[in-house]
Amino acid sequence: MVTHIGLVGLGKMGANMRTRLRAGGIEVTGFDQNPEVSDVASLSELVAALPPGQRFVWVMVPSGPITRSVVTELAGLLTDGDVVIEGGNSHFSDDAVHAAELAPLGIGYLDVGVSGGIWGLENGYGLMVGGDAALVEAAMPVFDALRPDGPREEGFVHAGAVGAGHYAKMVHNGIEYGLMQAYAEGYELLEAKDIVTDVPGTLKAWTRGTVVRSWLLDLLVKALEEDPELGEISDWVEDSGEGRWTVDEAIDSAVPLPVISAALFARFASRQGASPAMKAVAALRQQFGGHAVKPAGGS
């Protein structure tokens, strides 16, 4: 069972994960291109710092070419029996490629969809894991340190084979798009007519005892308490990829996703003109994930 892990990528998520792992009794050696936050100077030093036996390295870097290059470099440093855990926001199809590259070398591979944003350090991270059951079991001390307190099944799932973790996270984020859009549109409608004179208070009243209460609603209330008119941010909203991938999968599988699709297109529309609803979506993304926003009046 793993007691010491390598962690590649110490950005907003990775640095907080390192802190939570250490608090949970897991020794961590971290590497990042930024020497101010890195424990070692290179990937090779990271691998050398891990104790003998089955070594685990968690990759938490931007998806796409950067992740692929890190996995390839690790393939040349790790040996038979070691395990790579890929926890970035990668497309699930990349996981099969990574696993196939590592398998001939005897290196195991797990993919993990990680949810929790900047709040994960305090609250724990929701984890969706894909890969071999024996490898998942071997890595459970790491997953237990990262997941929220309480029953394991509330915040953790072994979703299936390689790729299942990132697929589950993709769908999770697609749902997230729809939920944020619904709250944002409700906010705009409340603001549109002067019959409701306390819009933030109305939303706050919904946070207890109503069927629409949720952490996202709590975060929208928090954003409005910090900036009642949402005057400090633009209504320009980025999409990080998972929403597009979810809609692509829906098309391929002939599954109707009218809400998620509309939420994705609303983000596209946010880049074309002013929208109070999209200001609310931008505020929500900043609250739960620390995502960058554009200042009001900015380009």
PDB file of C-alpha atoms in Angstrom:
ATOM      1  CA  MET A   1       0.000   0.000   0.000  1.00  0.00           C
ATOM      2  CA  VAL A   2       1.339   3.401  -0.972  1.00  0.00           C
ATOM      3  CA  THR A   3       2.653   5.710   1.776  1.00  0.00           C
ATOM      4  CA  HIS A   4       4.812   8.000  -0.398  1.00  0.00           C
ATOM      5  CA  ILE A   5       3.765   9.393  -3.762  1.00  0.00           C
ATOM      6  CA  GLY A   6       5.255  11.602  -6.437  1.00  0.00           C
ATOM      7  CA  LEU A   7       3.108  14.519  -7.607  1.00  0.00           C
ATOM      8  CA  VAL A   8       3.792  16.294 -10.895  1.00  0.00           C
ATOM      9  CA  GLY A   9       2.155  19.714 -11.219  1.00  0.00           C
ATOM     10  CA  LEU A  10       1.780  22.060  -8.237  1.00  0.00           C
ATOM     11  CA  GLY A  11      -0.640  24.660  -9.538  1.00  0.00           C
ATOM     12  CA  LYS A  12      -3.848  25.674  -7.733  1.00  0.00           C
ATOM     13  CA  MET A  13      -5.154  22.119  -7.517  1.00  0.00           C
ATOM     14  CA  GLY A  14      -1.875  20.249  -7.276  1.00  0.00           C
ATOM     15  CA  ALA A  15      -0.429  22.363  -4.467  1.00  0.00           C
ATOM     16  CA  ASN A  16      -3.589  21.989  -2.388  1.00  0.00           C
ATOM     17  CA  MET A  17      -3.644  18.248  -3.048  1.00  0.00           C
ATOM     18  CA  ARG A  18      -0.048  17.974  -1.819  1.00  0.00           C
ATOM     19  CA  THR A  19      -1.030  19.758   1.388  1.00  0.00           C
ATOM     20  CA  ARG A  20      -4.089  17.572   1.949  1.00  0.00           C
ATOM     21  CA  LEU A  21      -2.131  14.371   1.251  1.00  0.00           C
ATOM     22  CA  ARG A  22       0.552  15.316   3.744  1.00  0.00           C
ATOM     23  CA  ALA A  23      -2.097  16.145   6.328  1.00  0.00           C
ATOM     24  CA  GLY A  24      -3.554  12.692   5.676  1.00  0.00           C
ATOM     25  CA  GLY A  25      -0.280  10.947   6.439  1.00  0.00           C
ATOM     26  CA  ILE A  26       0.962  10.437   2.866  1.00  0.00           C
ATOM     27  CA  GLU A  27       4.506  11.578   2.156  1.00  0.00           C
ATOM     28  CA  VAL A  28       4.664  13.611  -1.058  1.00  0.00           C
ATOM     29  CA  THR A  29       7.534  14.575  -3.310  1.00  0.00           C
ATOM     30  CA  GLY A  30       6.301  17.205  -5.737  1.00  0.00           C
ATOM     31  CA  PHE A  31       7.742  18.541  -8.972  1.00  0.00           C
ATOM     32  CA  ASP A  32       6.736  21.687 -10.822  1.00  0.00           C
ATOM     33  CA  GLN A  33       8.356  23.841 -13.461  1.00  0.00           C
ATOM     34  CA  ASN A  34       8.210  26.663 -10.924  1.00  0.00           C
ATOM     35  CA  PRO A  35      11.209  26.057  -8.629  1.00  0.00           C
ATOM     36  CA  GLU A  36       9.639  28.174  -5.879  1.00  0.00           C
ATOM     37  CA  VAL A  37       7.004  25.494  -5.209  1.00  0.00           C
ATOM     38  CA  SER A  38       8.859  22.360  -6.339  1.00  0.00           C
ATOM     39  CA  ASP A  39      10.414  19.858  -3.937  1.00  0.00           C
ATOM     40  CA  VAL A  40      12.883  18.586  -6.551  1.00  0.00           C
ATOM     41  CA  ALA A  41      14.522  19.959  -9.675  1.00  0.00           C
ATOM     42  CA  SER A  42      13.359  17.359 -12.204  1.00  0.00           C
ATOM     43  CA  LEU A  43      11.138  14.368 -12.867  1.00  0.00           C
ATOM     44  CA  SER A  44      14.125  12.067 -12.572  1.00  0.00           C
ATOM     45  CA  GLU A  45      14.868  13.442  -9.097  1.00  0.00           C
ATOM     46  CA  LEU A  46      11.228  12.915  -8.150  1.00  0.00           C
ATOM     47  CA  VAL A  47      11.307   9.258  -9.190  1.00  0.00           C
ATOM     48  CA  ALA A  48      14.642   8.735  -7.434  1.00  0.00           C
ATOM     49  CA  ALA A  49      13.176  10.156  -4.209  1.00  0.00           C
ATOM     50  CA  LEU A  50      10.445   7.510  -4.045  1.00  0.00           C
ATOM     51  CA  PRO A  51      11.117   4.441  -1.892  1.00  0.00           C
ATOM     52  CA  PRO A  52      11.815   1.074  -3.524  1.00  0.00           C
ATOM     53  CA  GLY A  53       8.924  -1.194  -4.359  1.00  0.00           C
ATOM     54  CA  GLN A  54       5.770  -0.206  -6.221  1.00  0.00           C
ATOM     55  CA  ARG A  55       6.105   3.521  -6.940  1.00  0.00           C
ATOM     56  CA  PHE A  56       3.150   5.815  -7.651  1.00  0.00           C
ATOM     57  CA  VAL A  57       3.357   9.121  -9.516  1.00  0.00           C
ATOM     58  CA  TRP A  58       0.289  11.354  -9.800  1.00  0.00           C
ATOM     59  CA  VAL A  59       0.270  13.663 -12.853  1.00  0.00           C
ATOM     60  CA  MET A  60      -1.678  16.911 -12.361  1.00  0.00           C
ATOM     61  CA  VAL A  61      -0.732  19.115 -15.323  1.00  0.00           C
ATOM     62  CA  PRO A  62      -2.749  20.718 -18.163  1.00  0.00           C
ATOM     63  CA  SER A  63      -4.417  18.195 -20.452  1.00  0.00           C
ATOM     64  CA  GLY A  64      -3.231  17.481 -23.974  1.00  0.00           C
ATOM     65  CA  PRO A  65       0.384  17.741 -25.139  1.00  0.00           C
ATOM     66  CA  ILE A  66       1.785  18.624 -21.692  1.00  0.00           C
ATOM     67  CA  THR A  67       0.200  15.577 -20.061  1.00  0.00           C
ATOM     68  CA  ARG A  68       1.319  13.344 -22.932  1.00  0.00           C
ATOM     69  CA  SER A  69       4.919  14.549 -22.656  1.00  0.00           C
ATOM     70  CA  VAL A  70       4.994  13.959 -18.885  1.00  0.00           C
ATOM     71  CA  VAL A  71       3.592  10.438 -19.270  1.00  0.00           C
ATOM     72  CA  THR A  72       6.168   9.671 -21.960  1.00  0.00           C
ATOM     73  CA  GLU A  73       9.011  10.962 -19.794  1.00  0.00           C
ATOM     74  CA  LEU A  74       7.774   8.906 -16.843  1.00  0.00           C
ATOM     75  CA  ALA A  75       7.693   5.835 -19.092  1.00  0.00           C
ATOM     76  CA  GLY A  76      11.455   6.179 -19.378  1.00  0.00           C
ATOM     77  CA  LEU A  77      11.992   6.631 -15.635  1.00  0.00           C
ATOM     78  CA  LEU A  78       9.623   4.151 -13.990  1.00  0.00           C
ATOM     79  CA  THR A  79       9.948   0.375 -14.066  1.00  0.00           C
ATOM     80  CA  ASP A  80       7.858  -2.783 -13.969  1.00  0.00           C
ATOM     81  CA  GLY A  81       5.200  -2.627 -11.238  1.00  0.00           C
ATOM     82  CA  ASP A  82       5.118   1.159 -10.890  1.00  0.00           C
ATOM     83  CA  VAL A  83       1.901   3.131 -11.462  1.00  0.00           C
ATOM     84  CA  VAL A  84       1.053   6.447 -13.135  1.00  0.00           C
ATOM     85  CA  ILE A  85      -2.121   8.189 -11.920  1.00  0.00           C
ATOM     86  CA  GLU A  86      -3.398  10.851 -14.336  1.00  0.00           C
ATOM     87  CA  GLY A  87      -5.650  13.329 -12.556  1.00  0.00           C
ATOM     88  CA  GLY A  88      -5.867  16.267 -14.952  1.00  0.00           C
ATOM     89  CA  ASN A  89      -8.864  17.242 -17.067  1.00  0.00           C
ATOM     90  CA  SER A  90      -7.883  14.964 -19.945  1.00  0.00           C
ATOM     91  CA  HIS A  91     -10.217  13.638 -22.609  1.00  0.00           C
ATOM     92  CA  PHE A  92     -11.086  10.051 -21.744  1.00  0.00           C
ATOM     93  CA  SER A  93      -9.801   8.816 -25.114  1.00  0.00           C
ATOM     94  CA  ASP A  94      -6.275   9.907 -24.139  1.00  0.00           C
ATOM     95  CA  ASP A  95      -6.279   7.391 -21.291  1.00  0.00           C
ATOM     96  CA  ALA A  96      -6.240   4.378 -23.594  1.00  0.00           C
ATOM     97  CA  VAL A  97      -3.224   5.867 -25.394  1.00  0.00           C
ATOM     98  CA  HIS A  98      -1.358   6.452 -22.130  1.00  0.00           C
ATOM     99  CA  ALA A  99      -2.176   2.997 -20.790  1.00  0.00           C
ATOM    100  CA  ALA A 100      -1.049   1.368 -24.045  1.00  0.00           C
ATOM    101  CA  GLU A 101       2.264   3.247 -23.938  1.00  0.00           C
ATOM    102  CA  LEU A 102       2.971   2.130 -20.361  1.00  0.00           C
ATOM    103  CA  ALA A 103       1.660  -1.449 -20.467  1.00  0.00           C
ATOM    104  CA  PRO A 104       4.582  -3.024 -22.409  1.00  0.00           C
ATOM    105  CA  LEU A 105       6.901  -1.674 -19.720  1.00  0.00           C
ATOM    106  CA  GLY A 106       4.828  -3.233 -16.944  1.00  0.00           C
ATOM    107  CA  ILE A 107       3.782   0.212 -15.668  1.00  0.00           C
ATOM    108  CA  GLY A 108       0.192   0.468 -14.466  1.00  0.00           C
ATOM    109  CA  TYR A 109      -2.142   3.356 -15.254  1.00  0.00           C
ATOM    110  CA  LEU A 110      -5.119   4.884 -13.461  1.00  0.00           C
ATOM    111  CA  ASP A 111      -7.154   7.875 -14.607  1.00  0.00           C
ATOM    112  CA  VAL A 112      -8.891  10.032 -12.017  1.00  0.00           C
ATOM    113  CA  GLY A 113     -11.496  12.702 -12.520  1.00  0.00           C
ATOM    114  CA  VAL A 114     -10.977  15.183  -9.674  1.00  0.00           C
ATOM    115  CA  SER A 115     -13.636  17.652  -8.541  1.00  0.00           C
ATOM    116  CA  GLY A 116     -13.437  20.157  -5.724  1.00  0.00           C
ATOM    117  CA  GLY A 117     -11.638  23.169  -7.124  1.00  0.00           C
ATOM    118  CA  ILE A 118      -9.988  25.572  -4.705  1.00  0.00           C
ATOM    119  CA  TRP A 119     -12.225  24.261  -1.910  1.00  0.00           C
ATOM    120  CA  GLY A 120     -10.855  20.716  -2.115  1.00  0.00           C
ATOM    121  CA  LEU A 121      -8.096  21.373   0.408  1.00  0.00           C
ATOM    122  CA  GLU A 122     -10.675  22.080   3.103  1.00  0.00           C
ATOM    123  CA  ASN A 123     -13.608  19.921   1.972  1.00  0.00           C
ATOM    124  CA  GLY A 124     -11.882  17.057   0.182  1.00  0.00           C
ATOM    125  CA  TYR A 125     -12.044  16.112  -3.485  1.00  0.00           C
ATOM    126  CA  GLY A 126     -14.653  14.087  -5.315  1.00  0.00           C
ATOM    127  CA  LEU A 127     -12.746  11.294  -7.075  1.00  0.00           C
ATOM    128  CA  MET A 128     -13.835   9.199 -10.066  1.00  0.00           C
ATOM    129  CA  VAL A 129     -11.289   6.491 -10.873  1.00  0.00           C
ATOM    130  CA  GLY A 130     -10.750   4.326 -13.929  1.00  0.00           C
ATOM    131  CA  GLY A 131      -8.408   1.342 -14.154  1.00  0.00           C
ATOM    132  CA  ASP A 132      -7.550  -2.080 -12.786  1.00  0.00           C
ATOM    133  CA  ALA A 133      -9.190  -2.933  -9.450  1.00  0.00           C
ATOM    134  CA  ALA A 134      -5.934  -4.206  -7.916  1.00  0.00           C
ATOM    135  CA  LEU A 135      -4.162  -0.936  -8.695  1.00  0.00           C
ATOM    136  CA  VAL A 136      -7.085   1.071  -7.328  1.00  0.00           C
ATOM    137  CA  GLU A 137      -6.917  -0.914  -4.091  1.00  0.00           C
ATOM    138  CA  ALA A 138      -3.169  -0.367  -3.810  1.00  0.00           C
ATOM    139  CA  ALA A 139      -3.679   3.385  -4.227  1.00  0.00           C
ATOM    140  CA  MET A 140      -6.579   3.643  -1.754  1.00  0.00           C
ATOM    141  CA  PRO A 141      -4.550   5.330   1.020  1.00  0.00           C
ATOM    142  CA  VAL A 142      -3.967   8.211  -1.406  1.00  0.00           C
ATOM    143  CA  PHE A 143      -7.597   8.357  -2.466  1.00  0.00           C
ATOM    144  CA  ASP A 144      -8.760   8.178   1.156  1.00  0.00           C
ATOM    145  CA  ALA A 145      -6.513  11.106   2.086  1.00  0.00           C
ATOM    146  CA  LEU A 146      -7.887  13.230  -0.751  1.00  0.00           C
ATOM    147  CA  ARG A 147     -11.603  12.393  -0.656  1.00  0.00           C
ATOM    148  CA  PRO A 148     -14.108  14.112   1.683  1.00  0.00           C
ATOM    149  CA  ASP A 149     -14.534  12.800   5.210  1.00  0.00           C
ATOM    150  CA  GLY A 150     -17.310  10.274   5.710  1.00  0.00           C
ATOM    151  CA  PRO A 151     -18.340   7.090   3.906  1.00  0.00           C
ATOM    152  CA  ARG A 152     -15.987   6.233   1.058  1.00  0.00           C
ATOM    153  CA  GLU A 153     -18.813   5.869  -1.469  1.00  0.00           C
ATOM    154  CA  GLU A 154     -19.801   9.507  -0.891  1.00  0.00           C
ATOM    155  CA  GLY A 155     -17.016  11.253  -2.771  1.00  0.00           C
ATOM    156  CA  PHE A 156     -15.214   8.284  -4.318  1.00  0.00           C
ATOM    157  CA  VAL A 157     -16.036   5.735  -7.003  1.00  0.00           C
ATOM    158  CA  HIS A 158     -14.101   3.153  -8.970  1.00  0.00           C
ATOM    159  CA  ALA A 159     -16.099   4.003 -12.073  1.00  0.00           C
ATOM    160  CA  GLY A 160     -14.771   1.268 -14.360  1.00  0.00           C
ATOM    161  CA  ALA A 161     -11.880   0.416 -16.643  1.00  0.00           C
ATOM    162  CA  VAL A 162      -9.234   2.826 -17.953  1.00  0.00           C
ATOM    163  CA  GLY A 163     -10.941   5.988 -19.227  1.00  0.00           C
ATOM    164  CA  ALA A 164     -14.014   5.643 -17.000  1.00  0.00           C
ATOM    165  CA  GLY A 165     -12.751   8.155 -14.451  1.00  0.00           C
ATOM    166  CA  HIS A 166     -12.304  10.944 -16.955  1.00  0.00           C
ATOM    167  CA  TYR A 167     -15.535  10.014 -18.732  1.00  0.00           C
ATOM    168  CA  ALA A 168     -17.454  10.305 -15.454  1.00  0.00           C
ATOM    169  CA  LYS A 169     -15.785  13.658 -14.727  1.00  0.00           C
ATOM    170  CA  MET A 170     -16.696  14.874 -18.228  1.00  0.00           C
ATOM    171  CA  VAL A 171     -20.376  14.131 -17.632  1.00  0.00           C
ATOM    172  CA  HIS A 172     -20.141  15.662 -14.140  1.00  0.00           C
ATOM    173  CA  ASN A 173     -18.852  18.895 -15.635  1.00  0.00           C
ATOM    174  CA  GLY A 174     -21.539  18.871 -18.316  1.00  0.00           C
ATOM    175  CA  ILE A 175     -24.179  18.683 -15.579  1.00  0.00           C
ATOM    176  CA  GLU A 176     -22.356  21.491 -13.791  1.00  0.00           C
ATOM    177  CA  TYR A 177     -22.778  23.673 -16.887  1.00  0.00           C
ATOM    178  CA  GLY A 178     -26.550  23.138 -16.818  1.00  0.00           C
ATOM    179  CA  LEU A 179     -26.922  23.779 -13.087  1.00  0.00           C
ATOM    180  CA  MET A 180     -24.925  27.005 -13.193  1.00  0.00           C
ATOM    181  CA  GLN A 181     -26.904  28.233 -16.183  1.00  0.00           C
ATOM    182  CA  ALA A 182     -30.239  27.583 -14.438  1.00  0.00           C
ATOM    183  CA  TYR A 183     -29.201  29.517 -11.326  1.00  0.00           C
ATOM    184  CA  ALA A 184     -27.818  32.335 -13.462  1.00  0.00           C
ATOM    185  CA  GLU A 185     -30.988  32.670 -15.534  1.00  0.00           C
ATOM    186  CA  GLY A 186     -33.096  32.721 -12.374  1.00  0.00           C
ATOM    187  CA  TYR A 187     -30.873  35.466 -11.010  1.00  0.00           C
ATOM    188  CA  GLU A 188     -31.306  37.527 -14.174  1.00  0.00           C
ATOM    189  CA  LEU A 189     -35.096  37.155 -14.115  1.00  0.00           C
ATOM    190  CA  LEU A 190     -35.237  38.266 -10.479  1.00  0.00           C
ATOM    191  CA  GLU A 191     -33.173  41.327 -11.395  1.00  0.00           C
ATOM    192  CA  ALA A 192     -35.258  42.132 -14.478  1.00  0.00           C
ATOM    193  CA  LYS A 193     -38.341  43.345 -12.606  1.00  0.00           C
ATOM    194  CA  ASP A 194     -38.426  45.677  -9.611  1.00  0.00           C
ATOM    195  CA  ILE A 195     -41.082  43.649  -7.778  1.00  0.00           C
ATOM    196  CA  VAL A 196     -38.322  41.752  -5.938  1.00  0.00           C
ATOM    197  CA  THR A 197     -36.282  44.346  -4.086  1.00  0.00           C
ATOM    198  CA  ASP A 198     -33.815  42.010  -2.386  1.00  0.00           C
ATOM    199  CA  VAL A 199     -32.474  39.602  -4.976  1.00  0.00           C
ATOM    200  CA  PRO A 200     -29.414  38.424  -2.991  1.00  0.00           C
ATOM    201  CA  GLY A 201     -31.637  37.888   0.035  1.00  0.00           C
ATOM    202  CA  THR A 202     -34.094  35.869  -2.035  1.00  0.00           C
ATOM    203  CA  LEU A 203     -31.347  33.597  -3.294  1.00  0.00           C
ATOM    204  CA  LYS A 204     -29.992  33.236   0.235  1.00  0.00           C
ATOM    205  CA  ALA A 205     -33.448  32.250   1.487  1.00  0.00           C
ATOM    206  CA  TRP A 206     -33.402  29.392  -1.015  1.00  0.00           C
ATOM    207  CA  THR A 207     -30.250  27.913   0.537  1.00  0.00           C
ATOM    208  CA  ARG A 208     -32.148  26.257   3.398  1.00  0.00           C
ATOM    209  CA  GLY A 209     -35.248  24.072   3.193  1.00  0.00           C
ATOM    210  CA  THR A 210     -35.887  24.343  -0.565  1.00  0.00           C
ATOM    211  CA  VAL A 211     -35.471  21.772  -3.310  1.00  0.00           C
ATOM    212  CA  VAL A 212     -33.021  24.007  -5.220  1.00  0.00           C
ATOM    213  CA  ARG A 213     -30.555  24.363  -2.352  1.00  0.00           C
ATOM    214  CA  SER A 214     -26.998  23.320  -3.251  1.00  0.00           C
ATOM    215  CA  TRP A 215     -23.354  24.238  -2.837  1.00  0.00           C
ATOM    216  CA  LEU A 216     -23.492  26.087  -6.166  1.00  0.00           C
ATOM    217  CA  LEU A 217     -26.356  28.216  -4.871  1.00  0.00           C
ATOM    218  CA  ASP A 218     -24.348  28.916  -1.703  1.00  0.00           C
ATOM    219  CA  LEU A 219     -21.462  30.083  -3.887  1.00  0.00           C
ATOM    220  CA  LEU A 220     -23.702  32.357  -5.959  1.00  0.00           C
ATOM    221  CA  VAL A 221     -24.933  33.959  -2.726  1.00  0.00           C
ATOM    222  CA  LYS A 222     -21.318  34.355  -1.599  1.00  0.00           C
ATOM    223  CA  ALA A 223     -20.401  36.023  -4.901  1.00  0.00           C
ATOM    224  CA  LEU A 224     -23.306  38.480  -4.551  1.00  0.00           C
ATOM    225  CA  GLU A 225     -22.368  39.265  -0.959  1.00  0.00           C
ATOM    226  CA  GLU A 226     -18.874  40.154  -2.146  1.00  0.00           C
ATOM    227  CA  ASP A 227     -20.091  42.109  -5.190  1.00  0.00           C
ATOM    228  CA  PRO A 228     -23.876  42.761  -4.978  1.00  0.00           C
ATOM    229  CA  GLU A 229     -24.208  44.053  -8.533  1.00  0.00           C
ATOM    230  CA  LEU A 230     -21.537  41.758 -10.004  1.00  0.00           C
ATOM    231  CA  GLY A 231     -20.083  44.989 -11.266  1.00  0.00           C
ATOM    232  CA  GLU A 232     -16.456  43.952 -10.875  1.00  0.00           C
ATOM    233  CA  ILE A 233     -16.440  41.180 -13.488  1.00  0.00           C
ATOM    234  CA  SER A 234     -17.314  40.830 -17.156  1.00  0.00           C
ATOM    235  CA  ASP A 235     -20.064  38.518 -18.437  1.00  0.00           C
ATOM    236  CA  TRP A 236     -17.495  36.799 -20.685  1.00  0.00           C
ATOM    237  CA  VAL A 237     -17.379  33.096 -19.693  1.00  0.00           C
ATOM    238  CA  GLU A 238     -14.769  30.575 -20.819  1.00  0.00           C
ATOM    239  CA  ASP A 239     -15.487  26.899 -21.360  1.00  0.00           C
ATOM    240  CA  SER A 240     -12.708  24.543 -20.318  1.00  0.00           C
ATOM    241  CA  GLY A 241     -13.481  21.695 -22.720  1.00  0.00           C
ATOM    242  CA  GLU A 242     -15.547  19.188 -20.786  1.00  0.00           C
ATOM    243  CA  GLY A 243     -18.865  20.753 -21.805  1.00  0.00           C
ATOM    244  CA  ARG A 244     -17.951  20.469 -25.492  1.00  0.00           C
ATOM    245  CA  TRP A 245     -16.792  16.884 -24.999  1.00  0.00           C
ATOM    246  CA  THR A 246     -20.057  16.019 -23.232  1.00  0.00           C
ATOM    247  CA  VAL A 247     -22.117  17.380 -26.103  1.00  0.00           C
ATOM    248  CA  ASP A 248     -19.882  15.588 -28.622  1.00  0.00           C
ATOM    249  CA  GLU A 249     -20.481  12.296 -26.796  1.00  0.00           C
ATOM    250  CA  ALA A 250     -24.212  12.964 -26.689  1.00  0.00           C
ATOM    251  CA  ILE A 251     -24.250  13.403 -30.453  1.00  0.00           C
ATOM    252  CA  ASP A 252     -22.216  10.229 -30.982  1.00  0.00           C
ATOM    253  CA  SER A 253     -24.520   8.253 -28.670  1.00  0.00           C
ATOM    254  CA  ALA A 254     -27.765   9.894 -29.844  1.00  0.00           C
ATOM    255  CA  VAL A 255     -28.555  10.973 -26.279  1.00  0.00           C
ATOM    256  CA  PRO A 256     -30.564  14.225 -26.083  1.00  0.00           C
ATOM    257  CA  LEU A 257     -28.892  16.830 -23.856  1.00  0.00           C
ATOM    258  CA  PRO A 258     -30.941  19.997 -24.437  1.00  0.00           C
ATOM    259  CA  VAL A 259     -30.071  21.634 -21.106  1.00  0.00           C
ATOM    260  CA  ILE A 260     -26.328  20.976 -21.189  1.00  0.00           C
ATOM    261  CA  SER A 261     -26.124  21.927 -24.867  1.00  0.00           C
ATOM    262  CA  ALA A 262     -27.980  25.182 -24.243  1.00  0.00           C
ATOM    263  CA  ALA A 263     -25.680  25.989 -21.313  1.00  0.00           C
ATOM    264  CA  LEU A 264     -22.624  25.466 -23.525  1.00  0.00           C
ATOM    265  CA  PHE A 265     -24.038  27.689 -26.263  1.00  0.00           C
ATOM    266  CA  ALA A 266     -24.897  30.337 -23.658  1.00  0.00           C
ATOM    267  CA  ARG A 267     -21.204  30.517 -22.831  1.00  0.00           C
ATOM    268  CA  PHE A 268     -20.458  31.115 -26.482  1.00  0.00           C
ATOM    269  CA  ALA A 269     -23.106  33.849 -26.504  1.00  0.00           C
ATOM    270  CA  SER A 270     -21.474  35.481 -23.470  1.00  0.00           C
ATOM    271  CA  ARG A 271     -18.583  36.497 -25.680  1.00  0.00           C
ATOM    272  CA  GLN A 272     -20.842  38.487 -27.989  1.00  0.00           C
ATOM    273  CA  GLY A 273     -22.696  40.936 -25.715  1.00  0.00           C
ATOM    274  CA  ALA A 274     -23.610  41.955 -22.176  1.00  0.00           C
ATOM    275  CA  SER A 275     -25.587  39.459 -20.077  1.00  0.00           C
ATOM    276  CA  PRO A 276     -26.373  39.569 -16.330  1.00  0.00           C
ATOM    277  CA  ALA A 277     -26.905  35.794 -16.358  1.00  0.00           C
ATOM    278  CA  MET A 278     -23.436  35.168 -17.740  1.00  0.00           C
ATOM    279  CA  LYS A 279     -21.959  37.477 -15.099  1.00  0.00           C
ATOM    280  CA  ALA A 280     -23.511  35.108 -12.565  1.00  0.00           C
ATOM    281  CA  VAL A 281     -21.996  32.071 -14.324  1.00  0.00           C
ATOM    282  CA  ALA A 282     -18.592  33.778 -14.400  1.00  0.00           C
ATOM    283  CA  ALA A 283     -18.912  34.565 -10.677  1.00  0.00           C
ATOM    284  CA  LEU A 284     -19.808  30.946  -9.901  1.00  0.00           C
ATOM    285  CA  ARG A 285     -16.804  29.577 -11.801  1.00  0.00           C
ATOM    286  CA  GLN A 286     -14.554  31.961  -9.876  1.00  0.00           C
ATOM    287  CA  GLN A 287     -16.113  30.959  -6.543  1.00  0.00           C
ATOM    288  CA  PHE A 288     -15.874  27.175  -6.842  1.00  0.00           C
ATOM    289  CA  GLY A 289     -12.799  26.748  -8.998  1.00  0.00           C
ATOM    290  CA  GLY A 290     -10.798  29.928  -8.746  1.00  0.00           C
ATOM    291  CA  HIS A 291     -11.159  30.284 -12.510  1.00  0.00           C
ATOM    292  CA  ALA A 292     -10.025  33.551 -14.017  1.00  0.00           C
ATOM    293  CA  VAL A 293     -12.634  36.175 -14.821  1.00  0.00           C
ATOM    294  CA  LYS A 294     -12.440  39.294 -16.927  1.00  0.00           C
ATOM    295  CA  PRO A 295     -12.906  42.611 -15.124  1.00  0.00           C
ATOM    296  CA  ALA A 296     -15.922  44.688 -16.073  1.00  0.00           C
ATOM    297  CA  GLY A 297     -15.052  46.874 -19.027  1.00  0.00           C
ATOM    298  CA  GLY A 298     -12.046  44.694 -19.866  1.00  0.00           C
ATOM    299  CA  SER A 299     -11.357  43.171 -23.265  1.00  0.00           C
TER     300      SER A 299
END
